[in-house]
Short mmCIF file of C-alpha atoms in Angstrom, two decimals:
data_model
loop_
_atom_site.label_atom_id
_atom_site.label_comp_id
_atom_site.label_asym_id
_atom_site.label_seq_id
_atom_site.Cartn_x
_atom_site.Cartn_y
_atom_site.Cartn_z
CA UNK L 22 159.67 32.16 100.89
CA UNK L 23 163.37 32.89 100.46
CA UNK L 24 165.75 34.70 102.76
CA UNK L 25 168.57 35.82 100.56
CA UNK L 26 171.55 37.83 101.85
CA UNK L 27 170.55 40.72 99.75
CA UNK L 28 167.13 40.77 101.22
CA UNK L 29 168.60 40.52 104.66
CA UNK L 30 170.85 43.47 104.05
CA UNK L 31 167.91 45.42 102.72
CA UNK L 32 166.11 44.73 105.98
CA UNK L 33 169.20 45.66 107.99
CA UNK L 34 169.31 49.08 106.13
CA UNK L 35 165.57 49.60 106.98
CA UNK L 36 166.04 48.63 110.53
CA UNK L 37 169.04 50.84 111.18
CA UNK L 38 167.15 53.92 110.01
CA UNK L 39 165.40 54.57 113.24
CA UNK L 40 168.56 54.55 115.40
CA UNK L 41 170.22 56.93 112.93
CA UNK L 42 167.23 59.37 113.30
CA UNK L 43 167.43 59.05 117.10
CA UNK L 44 171.18 59.52 117.47
CA UNK L 45 170.94 62.53 115.06
CA UNK L 46 168.47 64.10 117.50
CA UNK L 47 170.84 64.00 120.46
CA UNK L 48 171.84 67.62 121.24
CA UNK L 49 175.57 68.62 120.46
CA UNK L 50 176.72 68.33 124.11
CA UNK L 51 180.29 67.51 125.09
CA UNK L 52 180.00 63.69 125.34
CA UNK L 53 182.84 61.69 127.07
CA UNK L 54 180.93 58.63 127.89
CA UNK L 55 178.04 56.89 126.23
CA UNK L 56 176.33 53.56 126.78
CA UNK L 57 174.04 51.43 124.53
CA UNK L 58 171.51 49.56 126.59
CA UNK L 59 170.40 46.32 124.84
CA UNK L 60 173.08 46.77 122.19
CA UNK L 61 172.27 43.59 120.34
CA UNK L 62 174.86 42.84 117.60
CA UNK L 63 176.29 46.35 117.94
CA UNK L 64 174.70 48.16 114.79
CA UNK L 65 173.25 50.83 117.22
CA UNK L 66 176.43 51.15 119.11
CA UNK L 67 178.30 51.65 115.92
CA UNK L 68 176.09 54.65 115.07
CA UNK L 69 176.41 56.12 118.55
CA UNK L 70 180.29 55.74 118.44
CA UNK L 71 180.29 57.35 114.99
CA UNK L 72 178.39 60.40 116.22
CA UNK L 73 180.70 60.81 119.29
CA UNK L 74 184.15 59.84 118.13
CA UNK L 75 185.79 61.38 121.18
CA UNK L 76 183.70 59.50 123.71
CA UNK L 77 184.20 56.15 125.50
CA UNK L 78 181.38 54.10 124.12
CA UNK L 79 180.19 50.89 125.76
CA UNK L 80 177.22 48.41 125.39
CA UNK L 81 175.29 46.05 127.47
CA UNK L 82 173.08 43.12 126.44
CA UNK L 83 171.59 40.14 128.16
CA UNK L 84 172.52 37.81 125.37
CA UNK L 85 176.09 36.44 125.19
CA UNK L 86 175.62 35.55 121.48
CA UNK L 87 174.82 39.27 120.67
CA UNK L 88 177.78 40.44 122.69
CA UNK L 89 180.06 38.25 120.72
CA UNK L 90 178.78 39.71 117.51
CA UNK L 91 179.06 43.20 118.84
CA UNK L 92 182.65 42.74 119.97
CA UNK L 93 183.57 41.31 116.60
CA UNK L 94 182.03 44.23 114.88
CA UNK L 95 183.53 46.83 117.26
CA UNK L 96 186.74 45.39 118.66
CA UNK L 97 187.90 48.61 120.42
CA UNK L 98 184.62 49.20 122.37
CA UNK L 99 183.64 47.68 125.74
CA UNK L 100 180.75 45.28 125.98
CA UNK L 101 179.32 43.78 129.06
CA UNK L 102 176.75 41.02 129.88
CA UNK L 103 174.00 42.70 131.96
CA UNK L 104 170.28 42.92 132.18
CA UNK L 105 168.95 46.55 131.81
CA UNK L 106 166.58 45.97 134.72
CA UNK L 107 169.40 45.27 137.12
CA UNK L 108 172.07 47.59 135.50
CA UNK L 109 173.81 49.56 138.20
CA UNK L 110 176.82 51.51 136.89
CA UNK L 111 179.21 52.98 139.27
CA UNK L 112 179.64 56.20 137.22
CA UNK L 113 177.43 58.46 135.20
CA UNK L 114 177.12 58.74 131.53
CA UNK L 115 176.71 61.77 129.20
CA UNK L 116 174.46 59.71 126.81
CA UNK L 117 172.33 56.73 127.56
CA UNK L 118 170.98 55.17 124.38
CA UNK L 119 168.21 52.53 124.30
CA UNK L 120 167.27 51.58 120.81
CA UNK L 121 164.26 49.02 120.58
CA UNK L 122 165.06 47.59 124.00
CA UNK L 123 163.02 49.20 126.81
CA UNK L 124 159.65 48.12 125.44
CA UNK L 125 160.48 44.61 126.88
CA UNK L 126 160.83 45.89 130.43
CA UNK L 127 158.03 46.84 132.78
CA UNK L 128 157.54 49.70 135.29
CA UNK L 129 158.46 52.49 133.03
CA UNK L 130 157.41 54.97 135.72
CA UNK L 131 160.32 53.70 137.77
CA UNK L 132 162.71 52.57 135.10
CA UNK L 133 162.99 55.95 133.13
CA UNK L 134 163.61 58.09 136.15
CA UNK L 135 166.16 55.66 137.26
CA UNK L 136 167.94 55.92 133.85
CA UNK L 137 167.84 59.71 134.19
CA UNK L 138 169.66 59.52 137.57
CA UNK L 139 172.54 57.76 135.82
CA UNK L 140 173.12 60.78 133.57
CA UNK L 141 175.71 63.45 134.12
CA UNK L 142 174.70 67.01 134.71
CA UNK L 143 173.71 67.92 131.16
CA UNK L 144 173.39 64.40 129.90
CA UNK L 145 170.77 62.96 127.68
CA UNK L 146 168.57 59.83 127.48
CA UNK L 147 167.71 58.78 123.98
CA UNK L 148 165.07 56.12 123.51
CA UNK L 149 163.30 54.56 120.60
CA UNK L 150 160.48 51.83 120.92
CA UNK L 151 158.37 50.22 118.19
CA UNK L 152 154.75 51.34 118.49
CA UNK L 153 153.00 49.15 115.96
CA UNK L 154 150.89 46.62 117.89
CA UNK L 155 147.85 47.99 116.08
CA UNK L 156 149.18 47.33 112.66
CA UNK L 157 147.57 44.54 110.73
CA UNK L 158 150.87 42.55 110.82
CA UNK L 159 150.58 42.29 114.61
CA UNK L 160 146.78 41.99 114.82
CA UNK L 161 146.78 39.03 112.34
CA UNK L 162 149.54 37.32 114.23
CA UNK L 163 147.41 37.48 117.39
CA UNK L 164 144.34 36.23 115.40
CA UNK L 165 146.10 33.36 113.71
CA UNK L 166 147.53 32.26 117.18
CA UNK L 167 144.17 32.57 118.86
CA UNK L 168 142.04 30.79 116.21
CA UNK L 169 144.30 27.79 115.19
CA UNK L 170 144.51 24.33 116.72
CA UNK L 171 147.82 25.63 118.38
CA UNK L 172 146.02 28.17 120.56
CA UNK L 173 146.47 26.32 123.75
CA UNK L 174 150.08 25.46 123.04
CA UNK L 175 150.94 29.14 122.36
CA UNK L 176 149.04 30.33 125.46
CA UNK L 177 149.43 34.02 126.35
CA UNK L 178 152.10 36.07 124.77
CA UNK L 179 153.76 39.05 126.46
CA UNK L 180 153.50 42.15 124.28
CA UNK L 181 155.54 45.34 124.30
CA UNK L 182 154.96 47.89 127.00
CA UNK L 183 153.11 50.78 125.49
CA UNK L 184 152.62 54.34 126.77
CA UNK L 185 151.84 57.47 124.80
CA UNK L 186 153.75 60.71 124.31
CA UNK L 187 151.96 62.42 127.16
CA UNK L 188 152.87 59.65 129.62
CA UNK L 189 156.62 60.06 129.00
CA UNK L 190 156.36 63.87 128.94
CA UNK L 191 154.65 64.14 132.24
CA UNK L 192 157.02 61.50 133.81
CA UNK L 193 160.23 63.12 132.84
CA UNK L 194 159.66 66.92 132.59
CA UNK L 195 160.26 67.70 136.18
CA UNK L 196 163.79 66.32 135.96
CA UNK L 197 164.61 67.54 132.50
CA UNK L 198 165.54 70.86 130.83
CA UNK L 199 164.20 69.66 127.50
CA UNK L 200 162.21 66.73 126.12
CA UNK L 201 161.89 66.08 122.45
CA UNK L 202 159.08 63.43 121.53
CA UNK L 203 157.99 62.32 118.15
CA UNK L 204 156.42 59.25 116.47
CA UNK L 205 157.39 58.13 113.01
CA UNK L 206 155.91 55.72 110.67
CA UNK L 207 158.32 54.54 108.07
CA UNK L 208 156.93 53.15 104.89
CA UNK L 209 159.30 50.33 103.91
CA UNK L 210 159.01 49.23 100.32
CA UNK L 211 159.43 45.47 100.32
CA UNK L 212 160.13 43.99 96.86
CA UNK L 213 159.17 40.55 98.04
CA UNK L 214 155.50 41.49 98.63
CA UNK L 215 153.54 39.81 101.42
CA UNK L 216 156.04 36.93 101.77
CA UNK L 217 158.69 39.57 102.68
CA UNK L 218 156.50 40.98 105.39
CA UNK L 219 156.25 37.36 106.84
CA UNK L 220 160.07 37.19 106.67
CA UNK L 221 160.44 40.51 108.32
CA UNK L 222 158.35 39.52 111.38
CA UNK L 223 159.50 35.95 111.60
CA UNK L 224 162.61 36.94 113.55
CA UNK L 225 160.90 39.32 115.84
CA UNK L 226 157.22 39.64 116.53
CA UNK L 227 156.29 36.04 115.35
CA UNK L 228 158.91 34.35 117.55
CA UNK L 229 156.78 33.93 120.68
CA UNK L 230 154.04 32.39 118.53
CA UNK L 231 156.35 30.01 116.61
CA UNK L 232 158.76 28.86 119.25
CA UNK L 233 156.31 26.57 121.17
CA UNK L 234 155.24 24.87 117.95
CA UNK L 235 156.41 21.66 116.19
CA UNK L 236 157.70 21.94 112.66
CA UNK L 237 154.41 21.06 110.86
CA UNK L 238 152.43 23.48 113.04
CA UNK L 239 154.82 26.18 112.40
CA UNK L 240 154.47 25.70 108.67
CA UNK L 241 150.68 25.72 108.87
CA UNK L 242 150.82 28.80 111.08
CA UNK L 243 153.04 30.64 108.59
CA UNK L 244 150.81 29.56 105.64
CA UNK L 245 147.74 30.94 107.36
CA UNK L 246 149.49 34.08 108.35
CA UNK L 247 150.80 34.68 104.79
CA UNK L 248 147.35 34.26 103.42
CA UNK L 249 145.93 36.91 105.83
CA UNK L 250 148.90 39.28 105.27
CA UNK L 251 148.45 38.95 101.50
CA UNK L 252 144.86 40.21 101.87
CA UNK L 253 145.73 42.93 104.43
CA UNK L 254 148.72 44.46 102.45
CA UNK L 255 147.72 44.58 98.82
CA UNK L 256 150.72 44.55 96.55
CA UNK L 257 151.28 47.38 94.02
CA UNK L 258 151.20 46.47 90.43
CA UNK L 259 154.96 45.57 90.38
CA UNK L 260 154.63 43.20 93.47
CA UNK L 261 156.12 45.53 96.04
CA UNK L 262 154.28 46.19 99.33
CA UNK L 263 154.70 49.17 101.51
CA UNK L 264 155.03 47.99 105.12
CA UNK L 265 154.25 50.89 107.55
CA UNK L 266 156.23 50.64 110.79
CA UNK L 267 155.65 53.04 113.56
CA UNK L 268 158.19 54.01 116.26
CA UNK L 269 158.05 56.32 119.28
CA UNK L 270 161.20 58.48 119.96
CA UNK L 271 162.27 60.26 123.07
CA UNK L 272 165.26 62.45 123.64
CA UNK L 273 165.25 63.80 127.28
CA UNK L 274 168.05 66.21 128.47
CA UNK L 275 168.96 66.74 132.11
CA UNK U 13 146.19 85.70 124.28
CA UNK U 14 149.64 87.29 123.93
CA UNK U 15 152.13 86.95 121.18
CA UNK U 16 155.43 87.57 122.71
CA UNK U 17 158.65 87.47 120.64
CA UNK U 18 159.86 84.67 122.87
CA UNK U 19 156.76 82.62 122.07
CA UNK U 20 157.20 83.41 118.38
CA UNK U 21 160.81 82.17 118.55
CA UNK U 22 159.72 78.97 120.33
CA UNK U 23 157.31 78.41 117.42
CA UNK U 24 159.99 79.16 114.83
CA UNK U 25 162.20 76.41 116.38
CA UNK U 26 159.30 73.96 116.35
CA UNK U 27 158.32 74.92 112.78
CA UNK U 28 161.92 74.56 111.55
CA UNK U 29 162.39 71.01 112.83
CA UNK U 30 160.59 69.26 109.97
CA UNK U 31 162.70 70.90 107.24
CA UNK U 32 165.82 70.08 109.22
CA UNK U 33 164.65 66.34 109.21
CA UNK U 34 163.85 66.50 105.56
CA UNK U 35 167.25 68.10 104.41
CA UNK U 36 169.17 65.66 106.61
CA UNK U 37 167.48 62.70 104.63
CA UNK U 38 168.68 63.89 101.19
CA UNK U 39 171.45 61.44 100.14
CA UNK U 40 174.99 62.64 100.06
CA UNK U 41 175.23 63.34 96.36
CA UNK U 42 177.45 65.89 94.65
CA UNK U 43 175.13 68.99 94.73
CA UNK U 44 176.04 72.03 92.62
CA UNK U 45 172.57 73.59 92.39
CA UNK U 46 169.59 73.40 94.66
CA UNK U 47 166.21 75.35 94.68
CA UNK U 48 163.68 75.96 97.39
CA UNK U 49 160.14 76.02 95.92
CA UNK U 50 157.93 78.23 98.22
CA UNK U 51 160.84 79.47 100.17
CA UNK U 52 158.82 81.91 102.33
CA UNK U 53 161.04 84.06 104.57
CA UNK U 54 163.97 81.87 103.79
CA UNK U 55 164.24 79.66 106.91
CA UNK U 56 164.08 76.48 104.77
CA UNK U 57 166.53 77.80 102.22
CA UNK U 58 169.08 78.63 104.99
CA UNK U 59 168.97 74.92 106.21
CA UNK U 60 169.42 73.69 102.54
CA UNK U 61 172.38 76.11 101.89
CA UNK U 62 173.93 75.03 105.22
CA UNK U 63 173.82 71.34 104.14
CA UNK U 64 175.30 72.03 100.69
CA UNK U 65 177.72 74.87 101.26
CA UNK U 66 179.32 74.42 97.84
CA UNK U 67 176.05 74.62 95.97
CA UNK U 68 174.41 77.60 94.15
CA UNK U 69 171.21 77.77 96.16
CA UNK U 70 168.14 79.76 95.09
CA UNK U 71 164.61 80.07 96.14
CA UNK U 72 161.23 81.05 94.57
CA UNK U 73 158.07 82.20 96.16
CA UNK U 74 154.82 83.94 94.95
CA UNK U 75 154.85 86.64 97.64
CA UNK U 76 157.13 89.59 97.32
CA UNK U 77 157.01 90.26 101.01
CA UNK U 78 158.36 86.87 101.74
CA UNK U 79 161.03 87.25 99.09
CA UNK U 80 162.17 90.60 100.62
CA UNK U 81 162.52 88.88 104.07
CA UNK U 82 164.43 85.85 102.52
CA UNK U 83 166.73 88.17 100.60
CA UNK U 84 167.47 90.09 103.77
CA UNK U 85 168.12 86.91 105.78
CA UNK U 86 170.42 85.43 103.04
CA UNK U 87 171.90 88.34 101.03
CA UNK U 88 174.26 86.11 98.94
CA UNK U 89 171.54 83.76 97.55
CA UNK U 90 169.23 84.26 94.52
CA UNK U 91 165.53 84.68 95.02
CA UNK U 92 162.85 85.03 92.27
CA UNK U 93 159.18 85.85 92.32
CA UNK U 94 157.49 82.86 90.66
CA UNK U 95 154.50 80.49 91.15
CA UNK U 96 155.37 76.79 91.63
CA UNK U 97 152.66 75.76 89.25
CA UNK U 98 154.10 77.76 86.29
CA UNK U 99 157.79 77.44 87.26
CA UNK U 100 159.77 76.61 84.10
CA UNK U 101 163.52 76.73 84.80
CA UNK U 102 165.84 76.63 81.82
CA UNK U 103 168.39 74.39 83.60
CA UNK U 104 168.14 71.23 85.82
CA UNK U 105 168.84 71.05 89.55
CA UNK U 106 170.58 68.52 91.74
CA UNK U 107 168.09 69.16 94.60
CA UNK U 108 164.60 70.46 94.53
CA UNK U 109 163.23 71.25 97.95
CA UNK U 110 159.59 71.93 98.77
CA UNK U 111 158.87 72.40 102.33
CA UNK U 112 155.18 72.79 103.37
CA UNK U 113 154.35 74.24 99.90
CA UNK U 114 153.05 71.63 97.45
CA UNK U 115 150.05 70.85 99.59
CA UNK U 116 148.54 74.10 98.14
CA UNK U 117 148.74 72.98 94.55
CA UNK U 118 146.51 70.60 92.73
CA UNK U 119 147.10 67.72 90.26
CA UNK U 120 149.96 66.10 92.03
CA UNK U 121 149.87 63.29 89.54
CA UNK U 122 151.13 65.88 86.98
CA UNK U 123 153.02 68.14 89.22
CA UNK U 124 155.40 65.67 90.92
CA UNK U 125 156.61 63.93 87.67
CA UNK U 126 157.06 67.41 86.20
CA UNK U 127 159.34 68.38 89.20
CA UNK U 128 161.30 65.13 88.68
CA UNK U 129 161.96 66.04 85.13
CA UNK U 130 163.73 69.23 86.31
CA UNK U 131 166.25 67.11 88.10
CA UNK U 132 169.78 66.26 87.07
CA UNK U 133 170.75 62.67 86.39
CA UNK U 134 171.11 61.62 90.07
CA UNK U 135 169.18 64.57 91.42
CA UNK U 136 166.77 64.42 94.32
CA UNK U 137 163.18 65.78 95.03
CA UNK U 138 162.73 66.40 98.79
CA UNK U 139 159.10 67.29 99.84
CA UNK U 140 157.33 67.71 103.29
CA UNK U 141 153.66 68.46 103.56
CA UNK U 142 151.45 68.95 106.65
CA UNK U 143 149.17 65.92 107.16
CA UNK U 144 147.04 66.96 110.18
CA UNK U 145 143.52 67.74 108.82
CA UNK U 146 142.11 65.09 111.07
CA UNK U 147 143.65 66.55 114.21
CA UNK U 148 141.09 68.23 116.58
CA UNK U 149 142.59 71.66 115.86
CA UNK U 150 141.55 71.49 112.32
CA UNK U 151 138.28 69.65 112.77
CA UNK U 152 137.12 72.25 115.40
CA UNK U 153 137.98 75.05 113.11
CA UNK U 154 135.77 73.64 110.44
CA UNK U 155 133.07 73.03 113.09
CA UNK U 156 133.22 76.58 114.47
CA UNK U 157 133.19 77.99 110.93
CA UNK U 158 130.14 75.88 109.90
CA UNK U 159 128.07 76.39 113.06
CA UNK U 160 128.40 80.01 113.78
CA UNK U 161 126.44 83.06 112.49
CA UNK U 162 129.44 83.65 110.04
CA UNK U 163 129.06 80.36 108.13
CA UNK U 164 127.63 82.06 104.95
CA UNK U 165 130.32 84.75 105.06
CA UNK U 166 133.17 82.18 105.38
CA UNK U 167 131.70 79.99 102.60
CA UNK U 168 133.75 76.97 101.46
CA UNK U 169 137.32 76.82 102.36
CA UNK U 170 140.03 75.06 100.18
CA UNK U 171 141.97 72.60 102.29
CA UNK U 172 145.36 70.97 101.62
CA UNK U 173 145.69 68.38 98.94
CA UNK U 174 146.12 64.99 100.70
CA UNK U 175 147.39 61.74 99.33
CA UNK U 176 148.85 58.86 101.24
CA UNK U 177 152.34 57.43 101.10
CA UNK U 178 151.26 54.62 98.44
CA UNK U 179 150.00 57.30 96.05
CA UNK U 180 153.39 58.95 95.90
CA UNK U 181 155.31 55.79 95.84
CA UNK U 182 153.27 54.42 92.94
CA UNK U 183 153.35 57.82 91.13
CA UNK U 184 157.20 58.14 91.35
CA UNK U 185 158.76 54.73 91.53
CA UNK U 186 159.03 54.20 87.88
CA UNK U 187 161.26 57.18 87.35
CA UNK U 188 163.26 56.88 90.52
CA UNK U 189 166.16 54.73 91.76
CA UNK U 190 165.01 55.17 95.38
CA UNK U 191 162.07 56.57 97.29
CA UNK U 192 162.16 57.26 100.97
CA UNK U 193 158.72 58.10 102.64
CA UNK U 194 157.88 58.58 106.25
CA UNK U 195 155.21 60.28 108.36
CA UNK U 196 156.19 61.93 111.56
CA UNK U 197 153.98 63.28 114.45
CA UNK U 198 155.92 65.87 116.37
CA UNK U 199 154.60 66.37 119.89
CA UNK U 200 155.18 70.12 120.52
CA UNK U 201 155.02 71.03 124.20
CA UNK U 202 153.26 74.47 124.31
CA UNK U 203 153.76 76.32 127.70
CA UNK U 204 150.88 78.63 126.87
CA UNK U 205 148.30 75.81 126.90
CA UNK U 206 145.17 76.00 124.71
CA UNK U 207 145.66 79.70 124.03
CA UNK U 208 149.07 78.94 122.49
CA UNK U 209 147.37 76.33 120.09
CA UNK U 210 145.09 79.16 119.01
CA UNK U 211 148.10 81.39 118.37
CA UNK U 212 149.88 78.57 116.62
CA UNK U 213 146.98 78.13 113.92
CA UNK U 214 145.82 81.81 113.83
CA UNK U 215 148.66 82.55 111.25
CA UNK U 216 148.07 79.40 109.14
CA UNK U 217 145.08 77.14 109.34
CA UNK U 218 142.60 79.72 110.73
CA UNK U 219 143.50 82.48 108.18
CA UNK U 220 140.93 81.45 105.52
CA UNK U 221 138.19 81.36 108.20
CA UNK U 222 139.17 84.72 109.85
CA UNK U 223 140.04 86.77 106.80
CA UNK U 224 136.46 87.28 105.65
CA UNK U 225 135.25 88.40 109.10
CA UNK U 226 134.80 91.75 110.82
CA UNK U 227 136.73 92.44 113.95
CA UNK U 228 133.86 91.64 116.28
CA UNK U 229 133.13 88.37 114.52
CA UNK U 230 136.75 87.44 114.48
CA UNK U 231 136.91 87.79 118.27
CA UNK U 232 133.75 85.71 118.70
CA UNK U 233 135.14 83.06 116.45
CA UNK U 234 138.48 82.90 118.43
CA UNK U 235 136.55 82.73 121.70
CA UNK U 236 134.54 79.82 120.58
CA UNK U 237 137.52 78.14 119.05
CA UNK U 238 139.56 78.56 122.19
CA UNK U 239 136.70 77.03 124.31
CA UNK U 240 136.61 73.98 122.04
CA UNK U 241 140.43 73.72 121.91
CA UNK U 242 140.61 73.87 125.69
CA UNK U 243 138.32 70.82 125.86
CA UNK U 244 139.95 68.81 123.17
CA UNK U 245 143.57 69.30 124.41
CA UNK U 246 143.63 68.96 128.16
CA UNK U 247 146.44 70.68 129.84
CA UNK U 248 149.05 68.83 131.90
CA UNK U 249 149.19 69.72 135.55
CA UNK U 250 151.73 72.50 134.85
CA UNK U 251 149.52 74.12 132.18
CA UNK U 252 151.50 72.80 129.17
CA UNK U 253 149.77 71.13 126.34
CA UNK U 254 151.30 68.79 123.91
CA UNK U 255 150.28 69.57 120.39
CA UNK U 256 150.70 66.66 117.93
CA UNK U 257 151.42 67.74 114.46
CA UNK U 258 151.72 65.20 111.67
CA UNK U 259 153.67 65.74 108.45
CA UNK U 260 154.39 63.44 105.41
CA UNK U 261 157.87 63.35 103.95
CA UNK U 262 159.16 62.18 100.69
CA UNK U 263 162.77 62.02 99.29
CA UNK U 264 162.83 60.71 95.71
CA UNK U 265 166.10 60.10 93.99
CA UNK U 266 166.35 59.89 90.12
#
């Protein structure tokens, strides 16, 4: 398993696609202020700022490391260390973007209406959350964790919050003039085959499983996981695998 | 069941969304000529022409009625009566668009490479096909057709051609520099509830079932179908139903 810069860039391109689709679906309203909740290293904030060049664009994240990277990437924008759950801005925004961040927070029935209340009169809430816990890549991670000698050490892992399209539609429609919901499965061709799938998830879904383990256990976990992934995602004749990745999108207008 | 102009326009907006997404995903190449295969009344051609204002844009369709509507909508573009299966242009195109048309043709393993061969050096084939035969709306239509007194009269109905993402990826990758495949489920909120779902499919999926029937049978068919749809798509408290509609997208670059 190698992790070349080229492969990383390929992943970045694949991972940036959903936020491009999300931001493209925001209606063409007059946007003066926009905020990116859980901005990470700023790749989503960059796309938001590009779409609304006249707006004051800011980002918040709970990781100082991420904010340093974001500030370096986008020196003219404002970034702030803050938790989404306790975020309490003193002014309203025309666009609130949350790209692959809200799935880590609970109580969506309270959270989403609260975010709506931070929007200006015709403002817009734009959200994307991964929706792939049923994919073999996730199921196999749970299985390897539960069935190995490390199961006690790993303990119980907290998964994404998941609700379906109807839940969000019902929750928000009363306070919105329009709600646009869709779910997309992207088929990412990974030239590195099953090993590339393991690399893809090592930095995200596998982290809660790998973090509590010693180096030797971690290697054994990844070896078993790779074997199972190889079986579940058969390679095409040239060694490529198609990785399906599903995401739920929501654009709600006040 | 009513079919108001307003409701029709609502459907048009919902039905135009996929081709907007498809055309937006075409790479920013230098496009001088673009063609819309199965252009219908020209709504897809309009979006194609809007994206590439410098290009010569044309459309073909096998229905004269559709071409009259398309020509009326877009008087400056060229439209031609032609079948996609026998289409044999004398020059190559930078973009070939096929929005919800190729699913009616067979032999995709021959058809798609043939379309690729009509592209210029860095040209692009952009395809969208419905992929919702497993949805209750389709399943129930098949059931009502098979279990009513009209079953013999309806006989066997030809359904869409269906292949999955891997099929198209494997078929095209050898002759393409990049292949972008995704599948999106749009959740269309229909204010008219189950009756609106029946209206939605009356003009498309239900046609092969309804066409062979007499008026009285047709009414009875629709009544039974509406009853089954009402059960399968429970309305939200305000009477709205969310209609999930899945579509497969493919953007293949030479």
